[in-house]
Structures are given as structure tokens and as C-alpha cells.
Amino acid sequence: MMNPLPLVIATLRRNPVTTITFIALVAVAVGLGVAITSQERALKRGSAHAADRFDLVIAAPGSQTDAMLKAVFLRTGSVELLKPEVVARVFAEPHAEIVAPIAFGDSHDGAPIVGSVPGFVTYLSGGKLAEGRPFADHEEAVVGAASPLKIGDTFHPTHGDGHAELEGDGEEHGHDHEHGVDITVVGRMAPTGSPWDMAIVVPVELTWELHNLPTGHPQGSEQVGPPYVSDRLPGVPALVVKPDSVAAAYGLRNIYRAQDSTAFFPAEVLVELYALLGDMRQLMNVMALATQTLVIVAILVGIMVLLRLYRVQFSVLRALGAPRSFIFLTIWSYVALIVAVGAVAGLGLGMGLAGTISAAFTAQTGIALDATIGASEIWLVMAIIAIGMAVATVPAALLYRKPVIDALR
Amino acid sequence: MFTIENLVLSYRDDGGKPFTVLELPALQLGRESLVVVTGPSGSGKSSLLYALCGLLKPTAGAVRHEGQDIYALSEARRDRWRRETVGLIFQDFHLIPELSPLANVTLATHFGGTADRRALALRGRALLDVLGVPTDRRHASALSRGEQQRTAIARALLFDPPAILADEPTASLDAEASTLVADRLLSLSRDEGRLVLAVSHDPILISRADRLLHLERGHLKETEPTMRKEIPA
Ligand SMILES: Nc1ncnc2c1ncn2[C@@H]1O[C@H](COP(=O)(O)OP(=O)(O)OP(=O)(O)O)[C@@H](O)[C@H]1O
Ligand SMILES: [Mg+2]
């Protein structure tokens, strides 16, 4: 049995710094590729998961992406408001199990305060709150799983989050100030993997009240949640609807794709975004592959130069009776081992990189990302190893033919 | 054991004109003799040595070992033949510095086709012991130059070859280490019955020679060894 391993290891040890540099180069190139693909998948999964409970969104006509970013991901930019008549009509739909207005305008300590209804809070939390109970009064709130507030804490909401949201509140915009109410935390949602984990949810009636809008109930009423009085409803940025069946979902979507509203399934809008993201990933993949190829070529050139220094060694081996095939196998194993070790190290590196990016992204947005090693990363690493093995035949074939004695004389 | 017949070795110069480096009408080399080849630089000493061990195919003529023209063998069989028949020793030892002395000696057992690796490892250790090389070093580079050359001798002897070919084996050693190596080479021919052919200008080695071959521009001249009294039959 031919066993070039002791010799390969000795040769690798001869120039440890060079060997480690070669391995590190392969690892970085592979790591980037792994990080890109696993991060992209995590982003898809994370955003899809975050949108899970947002079956149907109805918003004012305009960009569905904007409306989705607003309702699902709480990116508060200014959008048109849905007309009060439309809001009233949706609340009256018999096949809408939950109709949740989403109203913004206030914040506390950087966390958005979102006005909605108690039923939606429970639904978002998976049917049951993690702690406490839904709000039942204007001055009560339910916080997201990641909120630093505890049950029993009280706080003053601050008007504004940098963007003016609601009109007709009579305040000058651009100056954040505290509203003069004390809000008490009475419940906490289970983790949703979405920016809602960092949010504070209050009765939409409070948001409306704070901004001098009608509260959906008769003057002076302290009621929280539906039913609402149609002519006392203000406009809202978006409504999240849980239809009672798939058929109802499509029915409602069709009805509200109309002159004065738009309706969409966030899951569908996400798929469109992914398609866009997919094109970008394609580009990044090409770039990553180009990097990997360049690295392998550069390493190959380096190895050729290095192996020239080892020519005497290989000639001596031939003089000692080693067949050409042994020399070939030694050089091939040497190159293939560098690429293989680098590729496997790159898998770990990419994993770490993706984990770090994901964690930073989650901290920034609240969208829970879980970057994992999947089949495509394993394929990438195996492809690199295969390319390395194929490419390793080049120096092996070139060097094993060299005349033996020239290097010995 | 070796017979050279009408051997011609020539190269082409830059202008493409052939020039002859070695021209030997006939040469017989037998067992149990220490043959030292001398001659000025460029006279073809190394060329002769590598032609004998099957690494340098002559332009014309034949190199026979026990009647077999070694250049008529396939390359794979010639590699195998060389491993079993000739042990090579170089001026600069050419050990693998990262391997232990023993690993250097047994390196050729990894070339394939070696049946009993364990027995050869034992033999390698015994050879190092006999040659006085410390076997507890992790790297051959930690050995003294004399110890390195003796490790190279052990490596050459691993497969118990009938012939040892050495190119300037003592040129990189001091007098004391040279004497040790020269005595060992003499013993390999005298006591163990091998053919030992060494290219050398070292008087220490020349004084032990059974035969002295002198090369001059590729032509051979045999001189009587002066310092040795008894000449083996
Ligand atoms: N590949 C080659 N092409 C052309 N000429 C060569 C080649 N190899 C060797 N020679 C020539 O052959 C001649 C003999 O070389 P060789 O190495 O046998 O000499 P040597 O007697 O061993 O010399 P030294 O004592 O310096 O080692 C030299 O003139 C050398 O230049
Ligand atoms: Mg020479």
C-alpha cells in the first residue's frame, strides 16, 4: 500500500506559515460563500415566520411592500390612511374573525407603541399570552417578549418616533413630548420572532384618544375593542384581518382590492421580495464563486513555486525507488489536503459569520434569524473540495515528470 | 554484478551539437569490493553513478546487472529494482528534516509493494543502533552532520541491497565523522560482501579502496590502490 501521508505532513510542516496562509485563504473564501447562502435562507425563514400570523392586510391604495413593512415589521414610515368608511366596512365583514387596526404615533424608550385590539394581541401570542392578560382599559398595555418592561411597570408614552403618523392631533410635529398618561403593563406576549417582540401594544382607542381622534365608541365611553360605532371611527394606516377560512381570505382580498383600498397576503408580498433577493443572491453567489476560484488559482501558483523548492526532495524519493505514482500522489494529497482543510474550516467560519450577522440583525430589527448549515452550504463545501482535488492534479502532473537527476547533481 | 558495455552518454550543447560526457567501452564491478571513483569536476563521475543505478539512460550501450539490461526494464520495474538492489548515499544526505531518523530510514516502505513493514521497521531501528545514531530525536534535522550521513547509510541499507552507490559521501563531514563513515563503507564491502562504489576525493576513503577508478573527460583509467596491502580476489 502506498502511503504518502507521513511525507505530506512533513512537507506541510516545512513551511507552516505558508501552509496556514493557504488554508486561511481557502477558509475565508468558502466562509463568505457559506455566510451568504445561509444568511439569505435565514432571512427568508425569519421574515416568513414573522409574517406567519398576518393572514391578510388591508391598507390604503399604494405600495403593498410599504404597508407590509409597516404592519408586520413595524417600520413606521408615513403611508396613506385607510378611509374610515372602509375601516367600518371591514369591521362589519362576517367572515373576518379578527380585525385588528394597527395605529402608530407614540413610542417609549425607542420601542414603538402600537395601538390595536385585545384579540389580536392574544392571536399574535399564539392564542395565549406568556404572562398576564390582554389590556382591558385605556391605560393598560401588553409588551412584546423582548421588551425590558415587566408586568406592573408604568410609563408615559412619548409622542412621535421621528415620523408624523396621525393627522388632526393638533400638535406641532417634530417635537417629541410626553403625553400625560400613566400606562401600566398588564401582560406579555410569547415570542413571535418579529419586531412585535420589542413593541408595546396598547388599546387602539388610547392611540386615537391621545391624538384627539374619535375613539370608535360613543363619546365618553371607556370601552376597549370591538364592536365599534361606524361613524365614530377614524382612518387607520392598516388593518390586519384573520379570515375564518381560506375561501374567505381570497374573497376578502378580492373585495378590498378596490378603488380606495388594497388587500394582500404578506406571505405573497414576501415571495415577491424573495424573488428580488434571489437575483441579488445570484449576483453575490457569482461574486463568491469568483473569489473562491481566484483564491484557488492564487494558491495553486503559490504551491507551484513552493513545490519547486521541494524538487530535490522528490528527486531523492525517486532515487530511493519511489515510483512516479507515489510522487504524484504525494503532491496531489498535499494540495487536496490544503483545500479540504480550508474548506471545512470555511464552513465553521461561515457559520460563525452568519451567526454574528443574524444576531446583529435580530438585535436591530427584532426579526428572529437562525442561520443554519443546510444542504446548499454542504454542497458548496463539497464542490470546493472536488474542485481542489481536480485542480491538485495540475501541479502533481507537472512535477512528477521532472527528470530525477537534474535536482540531485 | 554490474557490467558496462560500450556505454556512451552525450548531451547537446546550446548550439545543438552533441558532446560526450561519458565513454566506457567495458567495466566490470563485482561484489565485496570498495570502489572509489576520482576525477576532476565535470569529468562524469556523478553521471556514471546515476547511469549505474538506473536513473540516467545512456545514449548508447548497456548497463547490465546480473546479466539484465536495466534500461530494458519498464520504468516501474526499474524503480522497484533500484529500491531492492542499490542503496544511494548523497553528499548532502537529503534526509527529510521533519521526520524522525527512524521514519527517514523506513520512508521507502511507504512507496508501495512492501510486504512486511513491521519487520523493516525493526531492521531500521537495528541499523540505526549499529551505526550509532540516536533514535530518540523527533526530527532528523536535530542530528549532527555525521549522524545524518549515518542515518542516510541506514536508509540505503534498509532493503539489504547488494550494492551501495555513494556520491561524495564524506565531502560535507569533518575528519572524525568521515573516518566513521569510511570505515562503515569498508565494512559493508569487506564484511557484508556488498559492492560499494563511492565518488570521492577524500584521502580517508581512498586509502580504504580496493579499486581506484579515475575519470578524465569521460574516459576511465584504473590505477592500483597504493595504500592498501591486500586486494580481495
Ligand atoms: N542535463 C545536462 N545537459 C548538459 N550537460 C550536462 C547535463 N548534466 C550534466 N552535464 C555535463 O556533464 C558533465 C559531467 O557531469 P557530472 O555531474 O557527471 O560531473 P562530475 O564528475 O560529477 O563533476 P563534480 O565533481 O563537479 O560533481 C559536466 O560537464 C556537465 O556539465
Ligand atoms: Mg558530481
Short mmCIF file of C-alpha atoms in Angstrom, two decimals, chain A residues 1-4 6-7 9-11 13-15 312-313 315-324 326 404-409, chain B residues 11 46-47 50 55-56 75 79-80 82-83 86 88 90 94 96-99 107-114 117 138-139 155:
data_model
loop_
_atom_site.label_atom_id
_atom_site.label_comp_id
_atom_site.label_asym_id
_atom_site.label_seq_id
_atom_site.Cartn_x
_atom_site.Cartn_y
_atom_site.Cartn_z
CA MET A 1 0.00 0.00 0.00
CA MET A 2 1.26 3.42 -0.94
CA ASN A 3 1.06 5.82 1.95
CA PRO A 4 2.17 9.34 1.15
CA PRO A 6 3.88 10.92 6.53
CA LEU A 7 5.64 12.72 3.72
CA ILE A 9 2.59 16.04 6.68
CA ALA A 10 6.36 16.59 6.74
CA THR A 11 6.06 18.75 3.63
CA ARG A 13 5.25 21.31 8.24
CA ARG A 14 8.24 22.60 6.33
CA ASN A 15 6.61 26.00 5.76
CA VAL A 312 15.25 17.88 -4.63
CA GLN A 313 13.15 16.04 -2.08
CA SER A 315 14.12 13.52 -6.81
CA VAL A 316 15.65 11.88 -3.76
CA LEU A 317 12.49 9.86 -3.29
CA ARG A 318 12.70 8.68 -6.88
CA ALA A 319 16.36 7.79 -6.36
CA LEU A 320 15.34 5.76 -3.32
CA GLY A 321 12.99 3.76 -5.50
CA ALA A 322 9.71 5.64 -5.25
CA PRO A 323 7.60 5.18 -8.37
CA ARG A 324 6.29 8.23 -10.21
CA PHE A 326 3.99 7.90 -5.40
CA VAL A 404 15.17 12.95 -11.41
CA ILE A 405 18.87 13.55 -11.56
CA ASP A 406 18.93 17.23 -12.52
CA ALA A 407 17.95 18.12 -8.98
CA LEU A 408 20.40 15.64 -7.43
CA ARG A 409 23.66 16.50 -9.17
CA TYR B 11 24.22 15.79 -24.29
CA SER B 46 28.12 11.51 -10.97
CA SER B 47 26.88 10.62 -14.44
CA TYR B 50 23.40 7.60 -11.84
CA LEU B 55 18.35 6.99 -13.25
CA LEU B 56 20.29 8.14 -16.30
CA GLU B 75 10.24 2.29 -15.52
CA ASP B 79 12.12 1.71 -9.73
CA ARG B 80 11.44 -1.47 -7.88
CA ARG B 82 16.58 0.11 -7.71
CA ARG B 83 14.83 0.03 -4.36
CA VAL B 86 21.01 -0.24 -4.88
CA LEU B 88 22.11 5.55 -2.66
CA PHE B 90 24.43 11.63 -1.22
CA HIS B 94 18.98 14.55 1.66
CA ILE B 96 13.50 14.70 5.29
CA PRO B 97 14.29 17.10 8.13
CA GLU B 98 10.78 16.99 9.67
CA LEU B 99 10.78 13.21 10.04
CA LEU B 107 10.46 6.02 4.29
CA ALA B 108 10.71 3.67 1.31
CA THR B 109 8.33 1.20 2.97
CA HIS B 110 5.56 3.67 2.09
CA PHE B 111 6.32 3.51 -1.63
CA GLY B 112 4.05 0.51 -2.06
CA GLY B 113 4.65 -3.18 -2.61
CA THR B 114 6.36 -3.64 0.74
CA ARG B 117 6.61 -3.19 7.19
CA ARG B 138 11.92 13.71 16.83
CA HIS B 139 13.44 15.37 13.79
CA ARG B 155 18.28 4.28 4.85
#
